[in-house]
PDB file of C-alpha atoms in Angstrom:
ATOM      1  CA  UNK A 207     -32.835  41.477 -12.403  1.00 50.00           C
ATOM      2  CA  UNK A 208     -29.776  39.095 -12.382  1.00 55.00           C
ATOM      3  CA  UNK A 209     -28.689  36.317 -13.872  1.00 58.00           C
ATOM      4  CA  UNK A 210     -30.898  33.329 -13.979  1.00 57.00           C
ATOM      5  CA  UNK A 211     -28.553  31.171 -11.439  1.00 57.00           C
ATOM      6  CA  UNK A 212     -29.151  34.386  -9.085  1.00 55.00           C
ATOM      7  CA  UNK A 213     -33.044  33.969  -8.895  1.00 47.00           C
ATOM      8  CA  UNK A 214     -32.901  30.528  -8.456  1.00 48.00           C
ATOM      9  CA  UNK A 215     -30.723  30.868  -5.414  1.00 51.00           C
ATOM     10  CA  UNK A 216     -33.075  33.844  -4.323  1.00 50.00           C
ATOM     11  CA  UNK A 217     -35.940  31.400  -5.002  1.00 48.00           C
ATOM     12  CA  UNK A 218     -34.389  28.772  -2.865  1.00 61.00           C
ATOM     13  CA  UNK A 219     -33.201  30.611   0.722  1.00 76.00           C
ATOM     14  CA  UNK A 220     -33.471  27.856   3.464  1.00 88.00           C
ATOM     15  CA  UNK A 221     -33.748  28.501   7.282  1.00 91.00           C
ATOM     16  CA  UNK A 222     -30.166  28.090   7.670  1.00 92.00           C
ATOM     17  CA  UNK A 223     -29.055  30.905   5.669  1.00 92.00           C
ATOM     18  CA  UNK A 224     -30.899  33.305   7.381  1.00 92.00           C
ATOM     19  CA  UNK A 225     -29.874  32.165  10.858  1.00 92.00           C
ATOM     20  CA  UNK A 226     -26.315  32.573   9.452  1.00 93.00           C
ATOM     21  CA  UNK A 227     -26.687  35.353   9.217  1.00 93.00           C
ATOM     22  CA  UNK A 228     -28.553  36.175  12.575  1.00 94.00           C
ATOM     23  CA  UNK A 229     -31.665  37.267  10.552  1.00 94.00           C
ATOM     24  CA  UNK A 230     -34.231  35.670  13.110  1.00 95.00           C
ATOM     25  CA  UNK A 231     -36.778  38.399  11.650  1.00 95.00           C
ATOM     26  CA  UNK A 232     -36.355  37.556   8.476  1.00 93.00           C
ATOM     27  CA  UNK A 233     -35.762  33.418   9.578  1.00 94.00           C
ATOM     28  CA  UNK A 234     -39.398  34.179  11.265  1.00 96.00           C
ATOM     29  CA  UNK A 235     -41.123  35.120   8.362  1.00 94.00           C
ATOM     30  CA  UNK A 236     -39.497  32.011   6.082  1.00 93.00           C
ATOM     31  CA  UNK A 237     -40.883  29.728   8.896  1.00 94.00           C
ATOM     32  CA  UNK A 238     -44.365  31.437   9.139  1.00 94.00           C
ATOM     33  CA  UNK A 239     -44.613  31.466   5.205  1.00 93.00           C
ATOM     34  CA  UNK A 240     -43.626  27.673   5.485  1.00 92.00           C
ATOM     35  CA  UNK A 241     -46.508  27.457   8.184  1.00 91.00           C
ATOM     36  CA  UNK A 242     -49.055  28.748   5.815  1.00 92.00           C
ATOM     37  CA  UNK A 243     -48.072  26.458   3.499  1.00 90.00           C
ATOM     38  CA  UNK A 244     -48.951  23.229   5.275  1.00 89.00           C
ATOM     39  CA  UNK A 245     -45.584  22.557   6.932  1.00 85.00           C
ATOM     40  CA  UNK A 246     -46.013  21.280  10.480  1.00 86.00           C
ATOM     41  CA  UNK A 247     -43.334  19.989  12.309  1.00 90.00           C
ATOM     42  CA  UNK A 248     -41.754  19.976  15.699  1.00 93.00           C
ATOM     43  CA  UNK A 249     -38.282  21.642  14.834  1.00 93.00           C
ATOM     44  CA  UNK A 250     -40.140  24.066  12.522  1.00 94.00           C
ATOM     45  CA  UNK A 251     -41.950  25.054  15.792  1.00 96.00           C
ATOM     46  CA  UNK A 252     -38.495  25.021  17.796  1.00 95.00           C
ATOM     47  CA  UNK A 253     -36.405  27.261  15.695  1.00 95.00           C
ATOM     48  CA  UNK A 254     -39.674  29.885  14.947  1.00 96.00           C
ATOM     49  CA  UNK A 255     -39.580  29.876  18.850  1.00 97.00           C
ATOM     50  CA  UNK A 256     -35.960  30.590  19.462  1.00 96.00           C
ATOM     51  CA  UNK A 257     -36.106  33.013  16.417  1.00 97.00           C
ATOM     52  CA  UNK A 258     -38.927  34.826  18.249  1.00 97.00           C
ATOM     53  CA  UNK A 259     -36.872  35.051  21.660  1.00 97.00           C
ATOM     54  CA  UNK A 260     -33.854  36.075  19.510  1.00 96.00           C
ATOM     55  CA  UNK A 261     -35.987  39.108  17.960  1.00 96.00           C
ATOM     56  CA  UNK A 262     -37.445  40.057  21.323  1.00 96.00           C
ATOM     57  CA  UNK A 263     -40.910  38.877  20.661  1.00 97.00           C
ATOM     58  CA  UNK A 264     -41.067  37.001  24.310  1.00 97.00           C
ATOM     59  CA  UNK A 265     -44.849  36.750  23.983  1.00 98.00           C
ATOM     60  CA  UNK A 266     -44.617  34.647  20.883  1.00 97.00           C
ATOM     61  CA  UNK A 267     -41.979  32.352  21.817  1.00 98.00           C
ATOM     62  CA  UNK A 268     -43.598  31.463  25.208  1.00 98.00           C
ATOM     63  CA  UNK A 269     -46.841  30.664  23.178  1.00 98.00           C
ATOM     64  CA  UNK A 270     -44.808  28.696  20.824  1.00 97.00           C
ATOM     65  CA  UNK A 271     -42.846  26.800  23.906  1.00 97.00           C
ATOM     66  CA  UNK A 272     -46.218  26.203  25.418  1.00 97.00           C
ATOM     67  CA  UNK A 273     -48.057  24.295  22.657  1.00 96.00           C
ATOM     68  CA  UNK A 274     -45.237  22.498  22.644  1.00 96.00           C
ATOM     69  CA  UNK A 275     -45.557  21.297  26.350  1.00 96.00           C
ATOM     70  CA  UNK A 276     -48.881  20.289  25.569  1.00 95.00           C
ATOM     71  CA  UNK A 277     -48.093  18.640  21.839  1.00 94.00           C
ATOM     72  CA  UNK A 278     -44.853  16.663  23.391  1.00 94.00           C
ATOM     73  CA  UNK A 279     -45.511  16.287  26.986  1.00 93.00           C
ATOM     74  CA  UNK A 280     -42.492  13.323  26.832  1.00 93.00           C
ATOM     75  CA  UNK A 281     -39.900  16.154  26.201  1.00 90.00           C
ATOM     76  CA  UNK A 282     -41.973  19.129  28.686  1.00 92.00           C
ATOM     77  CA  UNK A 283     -38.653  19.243  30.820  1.00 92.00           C
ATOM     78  CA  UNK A 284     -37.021  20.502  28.032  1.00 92.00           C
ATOM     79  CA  UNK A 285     -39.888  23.052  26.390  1.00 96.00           C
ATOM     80  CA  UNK A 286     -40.680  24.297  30.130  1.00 96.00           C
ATOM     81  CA  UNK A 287     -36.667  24.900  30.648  1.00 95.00           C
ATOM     82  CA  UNK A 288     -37.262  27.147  27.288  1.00 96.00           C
ATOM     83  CA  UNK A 289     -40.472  28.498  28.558  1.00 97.00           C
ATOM     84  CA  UNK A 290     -38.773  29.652  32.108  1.00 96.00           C
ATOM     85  CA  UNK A 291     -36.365  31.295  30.147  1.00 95.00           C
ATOM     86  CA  UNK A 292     -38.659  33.323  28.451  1.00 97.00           C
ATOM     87  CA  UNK A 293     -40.959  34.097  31.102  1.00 97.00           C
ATOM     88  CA  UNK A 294     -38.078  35.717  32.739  1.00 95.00           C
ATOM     89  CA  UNK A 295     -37.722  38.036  29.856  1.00 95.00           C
ATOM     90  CA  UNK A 296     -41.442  38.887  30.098  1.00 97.00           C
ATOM     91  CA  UNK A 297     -40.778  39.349  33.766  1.00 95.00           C
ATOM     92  CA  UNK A 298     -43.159  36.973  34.883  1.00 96.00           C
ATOM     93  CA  UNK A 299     -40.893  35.637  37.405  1.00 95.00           C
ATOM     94  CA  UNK A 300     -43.417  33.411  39.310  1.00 95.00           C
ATOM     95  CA  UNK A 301     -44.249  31.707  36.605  1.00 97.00           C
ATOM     96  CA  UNK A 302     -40.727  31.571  35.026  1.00 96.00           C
ATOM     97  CA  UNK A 303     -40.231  29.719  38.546  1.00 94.00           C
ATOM     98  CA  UNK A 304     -43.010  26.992  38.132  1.00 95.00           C
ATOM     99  CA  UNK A 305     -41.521  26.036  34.422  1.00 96.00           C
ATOM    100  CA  UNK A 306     -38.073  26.526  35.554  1.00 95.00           C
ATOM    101  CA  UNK A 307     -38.436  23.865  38.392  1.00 94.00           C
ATOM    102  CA  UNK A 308     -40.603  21.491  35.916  1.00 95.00           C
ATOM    103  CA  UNK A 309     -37.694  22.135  33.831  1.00 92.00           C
ATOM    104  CA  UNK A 310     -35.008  19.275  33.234  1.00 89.00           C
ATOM    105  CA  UNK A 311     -32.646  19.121  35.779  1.00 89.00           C
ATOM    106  CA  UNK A 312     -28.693  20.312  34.709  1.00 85.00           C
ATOM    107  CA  UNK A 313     -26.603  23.973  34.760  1.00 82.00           C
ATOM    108  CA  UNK A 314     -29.014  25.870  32.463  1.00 85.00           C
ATOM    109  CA  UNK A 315     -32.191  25.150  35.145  1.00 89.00           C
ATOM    110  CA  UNK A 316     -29.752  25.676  38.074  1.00 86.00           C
ATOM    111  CA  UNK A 317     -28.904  29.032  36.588  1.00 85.00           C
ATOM    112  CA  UNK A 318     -32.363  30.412  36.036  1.00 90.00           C
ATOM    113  CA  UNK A 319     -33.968  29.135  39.289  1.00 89.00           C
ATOM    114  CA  UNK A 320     -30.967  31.209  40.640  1.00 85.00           C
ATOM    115  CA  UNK A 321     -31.719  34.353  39.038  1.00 85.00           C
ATOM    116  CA  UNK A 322     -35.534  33.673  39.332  1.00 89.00           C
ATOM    117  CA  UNK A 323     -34.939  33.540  43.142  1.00 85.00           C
ATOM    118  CA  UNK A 324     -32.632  36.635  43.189  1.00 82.00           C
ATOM    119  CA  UNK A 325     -35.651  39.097  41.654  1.00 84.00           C
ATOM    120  CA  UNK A 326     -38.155  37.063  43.988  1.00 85.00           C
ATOM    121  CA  UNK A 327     -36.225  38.080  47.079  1.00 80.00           C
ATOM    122  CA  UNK A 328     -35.641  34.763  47.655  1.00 75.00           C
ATOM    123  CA  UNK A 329     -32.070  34.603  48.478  1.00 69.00           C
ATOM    124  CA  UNK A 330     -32.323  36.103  51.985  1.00 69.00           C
ATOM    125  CA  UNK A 331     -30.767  33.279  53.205  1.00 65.00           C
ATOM    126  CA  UNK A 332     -27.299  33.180  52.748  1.00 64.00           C
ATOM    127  CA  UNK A 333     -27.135  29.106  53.644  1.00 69.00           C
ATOM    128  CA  UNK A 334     -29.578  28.882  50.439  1.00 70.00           C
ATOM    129  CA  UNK A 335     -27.619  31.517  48.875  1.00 67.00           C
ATOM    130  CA  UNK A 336     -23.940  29.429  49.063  1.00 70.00           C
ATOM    131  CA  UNK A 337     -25.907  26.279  48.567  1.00 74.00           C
ATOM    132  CA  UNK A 338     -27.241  27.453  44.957  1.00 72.00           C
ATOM    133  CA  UNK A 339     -23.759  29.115  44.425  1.00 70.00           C
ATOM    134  CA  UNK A 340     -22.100  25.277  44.901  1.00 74.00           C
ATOM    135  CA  UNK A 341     -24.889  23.609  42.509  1.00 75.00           C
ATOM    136  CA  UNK A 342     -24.291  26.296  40.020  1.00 70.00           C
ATOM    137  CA  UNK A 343     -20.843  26.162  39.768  1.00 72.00           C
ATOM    138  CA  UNK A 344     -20.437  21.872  40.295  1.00 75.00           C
ATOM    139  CA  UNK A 345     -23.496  21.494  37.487  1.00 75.00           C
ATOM    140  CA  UNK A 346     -21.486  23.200  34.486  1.00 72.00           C
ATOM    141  CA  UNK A 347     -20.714  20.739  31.953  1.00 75.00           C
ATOM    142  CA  UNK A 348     -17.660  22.189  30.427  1.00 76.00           C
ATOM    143  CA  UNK A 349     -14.910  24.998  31.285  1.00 78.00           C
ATOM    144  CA  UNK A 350     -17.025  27.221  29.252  1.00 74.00           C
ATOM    145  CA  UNK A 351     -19.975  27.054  31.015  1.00 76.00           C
ATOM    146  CA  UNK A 352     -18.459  27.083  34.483  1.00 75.00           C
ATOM    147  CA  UNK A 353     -16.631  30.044  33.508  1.00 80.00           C
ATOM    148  CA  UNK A 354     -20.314  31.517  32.211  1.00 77.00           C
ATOM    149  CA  UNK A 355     -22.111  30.466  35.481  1.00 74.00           C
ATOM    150  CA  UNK A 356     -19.101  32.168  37.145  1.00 78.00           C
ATOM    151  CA  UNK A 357     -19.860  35.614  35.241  1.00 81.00           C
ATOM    152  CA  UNK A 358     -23.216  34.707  35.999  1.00 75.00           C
ATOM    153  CA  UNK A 359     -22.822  35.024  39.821  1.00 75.00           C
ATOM    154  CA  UNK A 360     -20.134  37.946  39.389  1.00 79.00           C
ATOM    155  CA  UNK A 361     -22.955  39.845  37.691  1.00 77.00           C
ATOM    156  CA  UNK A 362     -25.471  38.737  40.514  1.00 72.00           C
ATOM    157  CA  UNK A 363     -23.157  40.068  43.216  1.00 70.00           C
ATOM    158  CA  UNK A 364     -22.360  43.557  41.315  1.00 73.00           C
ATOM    159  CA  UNK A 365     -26.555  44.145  41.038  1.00 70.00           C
ATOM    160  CA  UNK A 366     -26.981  43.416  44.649  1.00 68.00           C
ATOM    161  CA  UNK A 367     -24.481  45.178  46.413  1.00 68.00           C
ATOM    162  CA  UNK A 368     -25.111  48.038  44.141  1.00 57.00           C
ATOM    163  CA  UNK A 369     -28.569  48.269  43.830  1.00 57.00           C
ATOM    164  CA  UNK A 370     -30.287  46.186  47.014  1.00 50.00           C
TER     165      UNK A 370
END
């Protein structure tokens, strides 16, 4: 039972708290609930999306991230980006490429068409190969993400000398 401060607080969970606390199952259901109940908006739609991706339901958040393409076509390089991202996941890698190269241009897109390319066969090349390398690496904004797109490439080279 509780206290009557304790209910209220149960009563009044926000989105927030549950992605604290990485809950994206229970942060889906709060936003679905919230769906039912008339709420529409575009960041609802955005964080039930990335809670789906973040619970492994890749099916749902590429639905999600393609309404949005079609509801906010002024921000598509952004939502396609997302969509490529989760395409990959479903291992629909030709299509993952389409969204990924419709996909706003910077180090996130630069690292998926890279990875798209490397389970399309793709990298044959090695020209291409060093050329994506160079992009990858110069496109990071920040020492952290060069030093992710570096582990990035490090994990690329490991699965192809070991398993090509």
């Amino acid at each position: 039972k509780g206290s009557r401060k304790e209910k209220e607080r149960r009563d009044s969970l926000t989105v927030e708290e549950f992605l604290k606390k990485k809950d994206y199952v229970g942060a889906r259901i709060f936003l679905e609930f919230q769906l039912k109940c008339g709420s529409r908006s575009k960041k609802l739609y955005l964080i039930l999306a990335y809670c789906c991706f973040q619970s492994k339901d890749f099916s749902a958040a590429a639905k999600i991230y393609s309404n949005l393409i079609k509801a906010y076509p002024e921000e598509s390089s952004t939502y396609d980006l997302y969509l490529a991202v989760t395409l990959y996941h479903l291992k629909e890698f030709k299509k993952a490429k389409d969204s990924a190269l419709r996909g706003k241009k910077g180090w996130l897109r630069s690292r998926v068409v890279l990875l798209l390319a490397d389970q399309l066969n793709d990298l044959k090349d090695d020209t291409k190969l060093i050329e994506m390398h160079r992009k990858l690496i110069d496109e990071a904004p920040n020492p952290y993400a060069k030093l992710s797109q570096e582990l990035c490439l490090a994990g690329l080279h490991y699965n192809n000398a070991e398993f090509h």
